[in-house]
Coordinates of C-alpha atoms in Angstrom, one line a residue:
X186 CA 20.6 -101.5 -34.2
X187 CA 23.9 -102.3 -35.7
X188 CA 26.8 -102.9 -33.5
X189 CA 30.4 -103.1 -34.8
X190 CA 32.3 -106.0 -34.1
X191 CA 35.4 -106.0 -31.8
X192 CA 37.3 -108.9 -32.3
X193 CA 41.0 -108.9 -32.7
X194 CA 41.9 -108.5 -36.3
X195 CA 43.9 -111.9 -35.8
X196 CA 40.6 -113.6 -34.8
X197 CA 38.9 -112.5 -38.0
X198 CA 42.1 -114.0 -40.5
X199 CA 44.0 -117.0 -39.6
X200 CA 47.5 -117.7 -39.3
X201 CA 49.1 -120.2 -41.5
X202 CA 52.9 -120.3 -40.4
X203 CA 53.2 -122.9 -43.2
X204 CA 52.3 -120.4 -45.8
X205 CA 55.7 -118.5 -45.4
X206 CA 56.7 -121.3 -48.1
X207 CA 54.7 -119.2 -50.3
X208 CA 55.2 -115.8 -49.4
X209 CA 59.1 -116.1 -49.5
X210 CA 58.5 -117.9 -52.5
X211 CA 58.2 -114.9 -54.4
X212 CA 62.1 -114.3 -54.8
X213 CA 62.1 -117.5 -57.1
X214 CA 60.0 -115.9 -59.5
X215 CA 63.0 -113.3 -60.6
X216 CA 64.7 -116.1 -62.0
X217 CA 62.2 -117.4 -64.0
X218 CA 61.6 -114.7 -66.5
X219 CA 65.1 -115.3 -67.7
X220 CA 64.2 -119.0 -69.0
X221 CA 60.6 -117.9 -70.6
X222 CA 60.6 -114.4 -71.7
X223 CA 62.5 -112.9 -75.4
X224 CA 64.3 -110.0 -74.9
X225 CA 61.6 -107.9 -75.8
X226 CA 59.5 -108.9 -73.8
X227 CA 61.7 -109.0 -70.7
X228 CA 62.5 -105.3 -71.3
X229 CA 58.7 -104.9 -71.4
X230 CA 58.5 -106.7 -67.6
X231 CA 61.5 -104.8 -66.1
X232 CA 59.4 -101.4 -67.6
X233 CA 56.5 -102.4 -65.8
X234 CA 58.3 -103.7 -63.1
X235 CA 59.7 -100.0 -62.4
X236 CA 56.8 -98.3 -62.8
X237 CA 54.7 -100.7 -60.7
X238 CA 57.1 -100.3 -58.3
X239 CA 57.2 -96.2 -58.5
X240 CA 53.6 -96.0 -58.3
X241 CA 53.5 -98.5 -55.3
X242 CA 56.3 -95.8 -53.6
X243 CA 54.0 -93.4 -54.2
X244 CA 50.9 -95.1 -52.9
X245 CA 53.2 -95.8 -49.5
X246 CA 54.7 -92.5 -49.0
X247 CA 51.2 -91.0 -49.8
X248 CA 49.0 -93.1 -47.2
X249 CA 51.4 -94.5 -44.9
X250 CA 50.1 -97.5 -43.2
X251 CA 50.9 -100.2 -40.2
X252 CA 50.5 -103.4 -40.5
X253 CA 48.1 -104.4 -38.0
X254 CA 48.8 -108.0 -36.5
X255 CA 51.3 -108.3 -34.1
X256 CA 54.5 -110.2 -35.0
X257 CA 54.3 -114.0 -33.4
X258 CA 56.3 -115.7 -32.0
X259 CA 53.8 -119.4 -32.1
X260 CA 55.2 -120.3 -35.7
X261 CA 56.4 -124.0 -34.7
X262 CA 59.0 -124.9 -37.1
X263 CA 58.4 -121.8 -39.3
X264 CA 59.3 -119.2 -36.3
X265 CA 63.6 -118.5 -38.0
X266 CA 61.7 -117.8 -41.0
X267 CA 59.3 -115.5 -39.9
X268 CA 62.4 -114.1 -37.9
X269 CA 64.4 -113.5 -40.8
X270 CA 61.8 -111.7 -42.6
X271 CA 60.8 -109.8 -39.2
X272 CA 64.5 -108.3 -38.9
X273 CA 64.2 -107.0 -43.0
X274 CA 60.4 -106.2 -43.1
X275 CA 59.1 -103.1 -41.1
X276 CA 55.7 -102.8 -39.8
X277 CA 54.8 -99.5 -41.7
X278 CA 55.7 -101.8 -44.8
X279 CA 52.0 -102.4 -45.6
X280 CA 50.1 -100.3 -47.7
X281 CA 50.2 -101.4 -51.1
X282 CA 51.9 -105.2 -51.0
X283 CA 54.7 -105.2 -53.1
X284 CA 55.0 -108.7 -52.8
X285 CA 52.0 -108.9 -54.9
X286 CA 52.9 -106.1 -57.2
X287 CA 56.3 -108.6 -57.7
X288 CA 54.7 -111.4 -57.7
X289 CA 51.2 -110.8 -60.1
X290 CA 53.8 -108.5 -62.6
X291 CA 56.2 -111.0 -63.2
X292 CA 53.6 -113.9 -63.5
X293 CA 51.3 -112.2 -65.4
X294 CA 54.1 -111.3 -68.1
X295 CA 54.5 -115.0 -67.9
X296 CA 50.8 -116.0 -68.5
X297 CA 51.0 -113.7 -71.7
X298 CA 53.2 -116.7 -73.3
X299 CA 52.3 -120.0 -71.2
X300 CA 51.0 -123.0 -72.6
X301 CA 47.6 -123.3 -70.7
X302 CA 48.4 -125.9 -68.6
X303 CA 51.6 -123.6 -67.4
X304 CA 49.2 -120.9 -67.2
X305 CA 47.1 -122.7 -65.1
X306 CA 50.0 -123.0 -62.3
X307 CA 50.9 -119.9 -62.3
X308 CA 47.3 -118.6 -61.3
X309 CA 47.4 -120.9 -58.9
X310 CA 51.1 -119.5 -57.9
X311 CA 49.3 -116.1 -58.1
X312 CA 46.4 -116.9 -56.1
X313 CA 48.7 -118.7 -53.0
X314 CA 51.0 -116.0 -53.1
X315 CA 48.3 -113.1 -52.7
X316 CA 46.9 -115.2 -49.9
X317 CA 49.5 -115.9 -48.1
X318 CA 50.4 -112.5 -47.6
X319 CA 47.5 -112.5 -45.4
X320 CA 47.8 -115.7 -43.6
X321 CA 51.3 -114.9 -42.7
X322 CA 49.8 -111.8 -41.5
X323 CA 52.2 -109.6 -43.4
X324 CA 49.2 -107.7 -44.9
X325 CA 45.8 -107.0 -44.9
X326 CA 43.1 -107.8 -47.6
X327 CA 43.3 -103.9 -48.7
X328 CA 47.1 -104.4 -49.3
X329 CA 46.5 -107.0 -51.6
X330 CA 44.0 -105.3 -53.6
X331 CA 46.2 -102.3 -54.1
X332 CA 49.0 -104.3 -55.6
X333 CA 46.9 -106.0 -57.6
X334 CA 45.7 -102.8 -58.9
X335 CA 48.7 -101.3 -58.9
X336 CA 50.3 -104.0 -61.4
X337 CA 46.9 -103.4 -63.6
X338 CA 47.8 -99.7 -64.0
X339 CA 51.1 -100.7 -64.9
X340 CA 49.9 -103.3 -67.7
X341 CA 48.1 -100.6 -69.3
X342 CA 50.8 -98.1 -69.8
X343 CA 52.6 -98.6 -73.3
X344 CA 56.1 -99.8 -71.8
X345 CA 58.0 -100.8 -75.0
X346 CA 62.0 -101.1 -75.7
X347 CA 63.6 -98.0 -77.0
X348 CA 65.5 -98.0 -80.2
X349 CA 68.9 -99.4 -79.9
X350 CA 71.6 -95.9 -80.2
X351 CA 73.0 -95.9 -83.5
X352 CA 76.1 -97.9 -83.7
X353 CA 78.0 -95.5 -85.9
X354 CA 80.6 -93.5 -83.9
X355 CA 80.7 -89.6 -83.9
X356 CA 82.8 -87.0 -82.6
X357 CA 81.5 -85.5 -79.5
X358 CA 77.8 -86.2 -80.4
X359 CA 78.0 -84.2 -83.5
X360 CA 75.9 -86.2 -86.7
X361 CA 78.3 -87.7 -89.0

């Protein structure tokens, strides 16, 4: 006969206090679309960006969910980080990560025009990112999945720049 096991969710996935380098890193990736992305394509991003981020709000207010590790206080030299994000980040904050939606949107826009070997880092930024969440337990494996599917769904939608308004002037809206 089967017989669940009981151990502490904490037992079952590390902590890594380190590996809060990589999660916060995250916030350095809004700056570099600016330096590698046309206009075009950055209005494609923000697009996706919006709608990942709508459909992860859905997903959240939809099936709530705790996080389910308790905060620590045994981070060494990491512990004013993990404070910081502590005081900003709630614990019903889990359910789908939306620092992987952030994080696998903005570098898979940027993995669209790479050079391989640039593409090449940034799945490896991808890949550290999404598993840090977990190591930092600031997520579960489930949390990651559904921001990585939720950034999917965005991709496929057809997110393309409007037209720019005319640049003609008209009285009250009326055609010239």
């Amino acid at each position: 006969m089967f017989t669940a096991c009981r151990m502490p969710m904490s037992m079952l996935l590390p902590f890594w206090p380190a590996m809060i380098i990589a999660y916060l890193s995250m916030f350095a990736l809004f700056l570099l679309p600016t330096f590698q992305l046309d206009e075009s394509e950055l209005w494609v991003l923000v697009r996706r960006l919006v709608a990942a981020s709508i459909l992860g709000g859905l997903v959240f207010l939809l099936l709530p969910s705790e996080i389910g590790f308790a905060e620590h206080t045994d981070a060494g030299r990491w512990q004013p980080l993990y404070d910081l994000v502590y005081s900003v980040d709630g614990r019903a904050n889990a359910a789908p990560s939306f620092h992987v939606i952030y994080t696998s949107t903005i570098l898979l826009a940027l993995m669209d025009v790479a050079t391989p070997r640039l593409r090449i880092l940034y799945v490896l930024w991808l890949v550290v990112v999404c598993a840090s969440t977990v190591l930092t337990h600031r997520h579960h494996l489930l949390d990651v999945a559904g921001g990585i599917a939720i950034t999917l769904a965005a991709r496929r939608l057809r997110l393309r720049r409007a037209a720019a308004p005319s640049t003609q002037s008209s009285c009250l809206g009326a055609a010239p």
